[in-house]
PDB file of C-alpha atoms in Angstrom:
ATOM      1  CA  LYS A  84     -28.775 125.715  72.641  1.00  0.00           C
ATOM      2  CA  GLY A  85     -28.121 129.867  71.978  1.00  0.00           C
ATOM      3  CA  TYR A  86     -26.005 132.317  73.025  1.00  0.00           C
ATOM      4  CA  HIS A  87     -25.416 135.717  73.573  1.00  0.00           C
ATOM      5  CA  TRP A  88     -22.676 138.386  73.507  1.00  0.00           C
ATOM      6  CA  LEU A  89     -22.418 142.635  73.758  1.00  0.00           C
ATOM      7  CA  GLU A  90     -19.833 144.559  71.585  1.00  0.00           C
ATOM      8  CA  TYR A  91     -18.821 148.171  72.205  1.00  0.00           C
ATOM      9  CA  TYR A  92     -18.416 150.576  69.544  1.00  0.00           C
ATOM     10  CA  THR A  93     -16.870 154.068  70.481  1.00  0.00           C
ATOM     11  CA  ALA A  94     -18.852 153.955  73.853  1.00  0.00           C
ATOM     12  CA  GLN A  95     -22.148 152.790  72.632  1.00  0.00           C
ATOM     13  CA  GLN A  96     -23.327 149.392  73.802  1.00  0.00           C
ATOM     14  CA  VAL A  97     -24.534 147.241  71.150  1.00  0.00           C
ATOM     15  CA  SER A  98     -26.469 144.037  72.730  1.00  0.00           C
ATOM     16  CA  ALA A  99     -27.638 140.820  70.203  1.00  0.00           C
ATOM     17  CA  THR A 100     -28.861 137.190  70.250  1.00  0.00           C
ATOM     18  CA  ARG A 101     -28.686 134.678  67.789  1.00  0.00           C
ATOM     19  CA  SER A 102     -29.936 130.704  67.815  1.00  0.00           C
ATOM     20  CA  GLY A 103     -26.387 128.368  67.923  1.00  0.00           C
ATOM     21  CA  TYR A 104     -28.549 126.309  65.017  1.00  0.00           C
ATOM     22  CA  PRO A 105     -29.646 127.589  61.413  1.00  0.00           C
ATOM     23  CA  ASN A 106     -33.462 128.222  61.692  1.00  0.00           C
ATOM     24  CA  ILE A 107     -34.493 127.460  65.014  1.00  0.00           C
ATOM     25  CA  TYR A 108     -34.689 130.376  67.328  1.00  0.00           C
ATOM     26  CA  PRO A 109     -34.626 130.453  71.108  1.00  0.00           C
ATOM     27  CA  ASP A 110     -38.852 131.039  71.504  1.00  0.00           C
ATOM     28  CA  LEU A 111     -39.314 127.125  69.771  1.00  0.00           C
ATOM     29  CA  VAL A 112     -36.481 125.820  71.517  1.00  0.00           C
ATOM     30  CA  TRP A 113     -37.048 127.486  75.869  1.00  0.00           C
ATOM     31  CA  GLY A 114     -40.694 126.381  74.789  1.00  0.00           C
ATOM     32  CA  ARG A 115     -40.775 122.555  73.778  1.00  0.00           C
ATOM     33  CA  ASP A 116     -38.286 122.818  77.063  1.00  0.00           C
ATOM     34  CA  TYR A 117     -41.043 124.467  78.666  1.00  0.00           C
ATOM     35  CA  LEU A 118     -43.571 122.313  77.272  1.00  0.00           C
ATOM     36  CA  VAL A 119     -41.849 119.123  77.852  1.00  0.00           C
ATOM     37  CA  GLN A 120     -41.442 119.796  82.417  1.00  0.00           C
ATOM     38  CA  SER A 121     -45.031 121.349  82.527  1.00  0.00           C
ATOM     39  CA  ILE A 122     -46.481 118.022  80.854  1.00  0.00           C
ATOM     40  CA  GLU A 123     -44.253 116.026  83.149  1.00  0.00           C
ATOM     41  CA  THR A 124     -44.828 117.648  86.345  1.00  0.00           C
ATOM     42  CA  ASP A 125     -48.980 117.851  85.736  1.00  0.00           C
ATOM     43  CA  GLN A 126     -49.216 114.647  84.797  1.00  0.00           C
ATOM     44  CA  LEU A 127     -47.321 113.563  87.903  1.00  0.00           C
ATOM     45  CA  THR A 128     -49.652 116.289  89.866  1.00  0.00           C
ATOM     46  CA  ALA A 129     -51.915 113.771  87.983  1.00  0.00           C
ATOM     47  CA  LEU A 130     -51.445 110.789  88.905  1.00  0.00           C
ATOM     48  CA  LEU A 131     -50.660 111.602  93.358  1.00  0.00           C
ATOM     49  CA  ASN A 132     -53.626 114.163  93.617  1.00  0.00           C
ATOM     50  CA  SER A 133     -56.315 112.748  91.170  1.00  0.00           C
ATOM     51  CA  GLY A 134     -59.461 113.935  92.344  1.00  0.00           C
ATOM     52  CA  LEU A 135     -61.548 110.401  91.950  1.00  0.00           C
ATOM     53  CA  ASN A 136     -59.439 108.514  95.346  1.00  0.00           C
ATOM     54  CA  PRO A 137     -56.821 110.299  96.491  1.00  0.00           C
ATOM     55  CA  GLY A 138     -53.821 109.346  94.734  1.00  0.00           C
ATOM     56  CA  LYS A 139     -54.657 107.297  92.480  1.00  0.00           C
ATOM     57  CA  VAL A 140     -55.636 107.353  88.641  1.00  0.00           C
ATOM     58  CA  PRO A 141     -57.698 104.525  87.904  1.00  0.00           C
ATOM     59  CA  TYR A 142     -56.150 101.724  85.388  1.00  0.00           C
ATOM     60  CA  THR A 143     -59.374 102.441  83.181  1.00  0.00           C
ATOM     61  CA  ASP A 144     -60.924 104.826  80.283  1.00  0.00           C
ATOM     62  CA  GLN A 145     -62.084 106.947  82.855  1.00  0.00           C
ATOM     63  CA  GLY A 146     -58.390 107.601  83.680  1.00  0.00           C
ATOM     64  CA  GLY A 147     -57.416 107.743  80.285  1.00  0.00           C
ATOM     65  CA  ALA A 148     -59.574 110.606  80.007  1.00  0.00           C
ATOM     66  CA  ILE A 149     -58.252 111.740  83.439  1.00  0.00           C
ATOM     67  CA  ILE A 150     -54.902 111.561  82.166  1.00  0.00           C
ATOM     68  CA  THR A 151     -55.585 112.508  78.400  1.00  0.00           C
ATOM     69  CA  GLY A 152     -57.591 116.362  80.147  1.00  0.00           C
ATOM     70  CA  VAL A 153     -54.633 116.867  82.078  1.00  0.00           C
ATOM     71  CA  LEU A 154     -52.518 116.897  78.912  1.00  0.00           C
ATOM     72  CA  ARG A 155     -55.110 119.715  77.511  1.00  0.00           C
ATOM     73  CA  GLY A 156     -54.925 121.243  80.619  1.00  0.00           C
ATOM     74  CA  THR A 157     -51.340 122.033  79.763  1.00  0.00           C
ATOM     75  CA  LEU A 158     -52.008 122.589  76.416  1.00  0.00           C
ATOM     76  CA  SER A 159     -53.989 125.297  76.427  1.00  0.00           C
ATOM     77  CA  ARG A 160     -52.041 127.160  78.999  1.00  0.00           C
ATOM     78  CA  PHE A 161     -49.403 127.137  76.175  1.00  0.00           C
ATOM     79  CA  VAL A 162     -52.074 128.366  74.094  1.00  0.00           C
ATOM     80  CA  VAL A 163     -52.578 131.737  76.207  1.00  0.00           C
ATOM     81  CA  SER A 164     -49.205 132.392  76.337  1.00  0.00           C
ATOM     82  CA  GLY A 165     -48.979 132.172  72.955  1.00  0.00           C
ATOM     83  CA  PHE A 166     -46.693 129.506  72.539  1.00  0.00           C
ATOM     84  CA  LEU A 167     -48.828 126.986  70.751  1.00  0.00           C
ATOM     85  CA  VAL A 168     -51.863 127.338  67.775  1.00  0.00           C
ATOM     86  CA  GLU A 169     -55.422 126.674  69.753  1.00  0.00           C
ATOM     87  CA  GLU A 170     -57.159 125.149  66.444  1.00  0.00           C
ATOM     88  CA  SER A 171     -54.338 122.668  65.633  1.00  0.00           C
ATOM     89  CA  ILE A 172     -54.585 121.031  69.653  1.00  0.00           C
ATOM     90  CA  GLU A 173     -55.167 117.081  68.640  1.00  0.00           C
ATOM     91  CA  VAL A 174     -55.253 114.626  71.773  1.00  0.00           C
ATOM     92  CA  ALA A 175     -55.976 110.681  72.173  1.00  0.00           C
ATOM     93  CA  THR A 176     -55.035 107.682  73.389  1.00  0.00           C
ATOM     94  CA  ILE A 177     -56.323 104.178  73.356  1.00  0.00           C
ATOM     95  CA  SER A 178     -58.547 102.568  75.893  1.00  0.00           C
ATOM     96  CA  ARG A 179     -58.497 100.100  78.175  1.00  0.00           C
ATOM     97  CA  ALA A 180     -59.205  97.512  76.427  1.00  0.00           C
ATOM     98  CA  ALA A 181     -55.819  98.172  73.686  1.00  0.00           C
ATOM     99  CA  GLN A 182     -53.684  98.285  76.368  1.00  0.00           C
ATOM    100  CA  PRO A 183     -51.093  95.518  76.001  1.00  0.00           C
ATOM    101  CA  PRO A 184     -51.146  92.942  78.969  1.00  0.00           C
ATOM    102  CA  THR A 185     -47.178  93.262  80.329  1.00  0.00           C
ATOM    103  CA  ASN A 186     -48.550  97.016  80.866  1.00  0.00           C
ATOM    104  CA  VAL A 187     -51.166  96.370  82.472  1.00  0.00           C
ATOM    105  CA  ALA A 188     -49.710  93.870  84.528  1.00  0.00           C
ATOM    106  CA  GLN A 189     -47.275  96.704  85.209  1.00  0.00           C
ATOM    107  CA  ARG A 190     -49.584  99.267  85.369  1.00  0.00           C
ATOM    108  CA  ARG A 191     -48.672 101.322  82.755  1.00  0.00           C
ATOM    109  CA  TRP A 192     -50.797 103.647  80.453  1.00  0.00           C
ATOM    110  CA  ALA A 193     -49.371 103.743  76.800  1.00  0.00           C
ATOM    111  CA  GLY A 194     -51.196 105.750  73.113  1.00  0.00           C
ATOM    112  CA  VAL A 195     -51.176 108.942  74.832  1.00  0.00           C
ATOM    113  CA  GLN A 196     -50.368 111.107  71.994  1.00  0.00           C
ATOM    114  CA  PHE A 197     -50.362 114.148  71.066  1.00  0.00           C
ATOM    115  CA  SER A 198     -49.935 117.361  68.339  1.00  0.00           C
ATOM    116  CA  ALA A 199     -49.754 121.193  67.942  1.00  0.00           C
ATOM    117  CA  THR A 200     -48.593 123.775  66.141  1.00  0.00           C
ATOM    118  CA  ALA A 201     -46.105 126.558  67.461  1.00  0.00           C
ATOM    119  CA  GLN A 202     -46.687 130.564  66.814  1.00  0.00           C
ATOM    120  CA  GLY A 203     -44.806 132.417  64.607  1.00  0.00           C
ATOM    121  CA  ALA A 204     -42.991 134.710  66.432  1.00  0.00           C
ATOM    122  CA  ILE A 205     -40.715 137.725  65.518  1.00  0.00           C
ATOM    123  CA  ASN A 206     -37.264 136.397  65.068  1.00  0.00           C
ATOM    124  CA  THR A 207     -35.550 139.715  63.318  1.00  0.00           C
ATOM    125  CA  LEU A 208     -37.087 143.459  63.520  1.00  0.00           C
ATOM    126  CA  GLN A 209     -35.868 146.361  61.216  1.00  0.00           C
ATOM    127  CA  ILE A 210     -36.282 149.928  62.864  1.00  0.00           C
ATOM    128  CA  THR A 211     -36.087 152.851  60.297  1.00  0.00           C
ATOM    129  CA  GLY A 212     -36.378 156.485  61.816  1.00  0.00           C
ATOM    130  CA  VAL A 213     -35.524 159.872  61.711  1.00  0.00           C
ATOM    131  CA  ILE A 214     -34.211 162.356  64.509  1.00  0.00           C
ATOM    132  CA  SER A 215     -34.289 165.828  63.775  1.00  0.00           C
ATOM    133  CA  GLN A 216     -34.109 169.038  66.102  1.00  0.00           C
TER     134      GLN A 216
END
């Protein structure tokens, strides 16, 4: 996903990091990967530790609200860290009545969706200075 190298010039160490793909920057790759991991972890924790019934998220609209609430909480943490734009976050799910019979039989909740915009970041930097004695 990315690479790092060191170059030596007359006993001075220079270090630089570049993305392995054009127009895909490490902060976006790492942030996306961490977001996916956080969503999975937070949802599993919710399924195991629901406050309504210990160990259960009910297969009802209230259960769907728990799942979307947990997802909103995860995304909010990424707003605080500066990765996502707060105003861009949208979370939705379909109702219990709209779940396909196959999913109901397998107790699989489908239709949870979100969208969000990643914050821009500084990817290159130019500094000019003068040192005088």
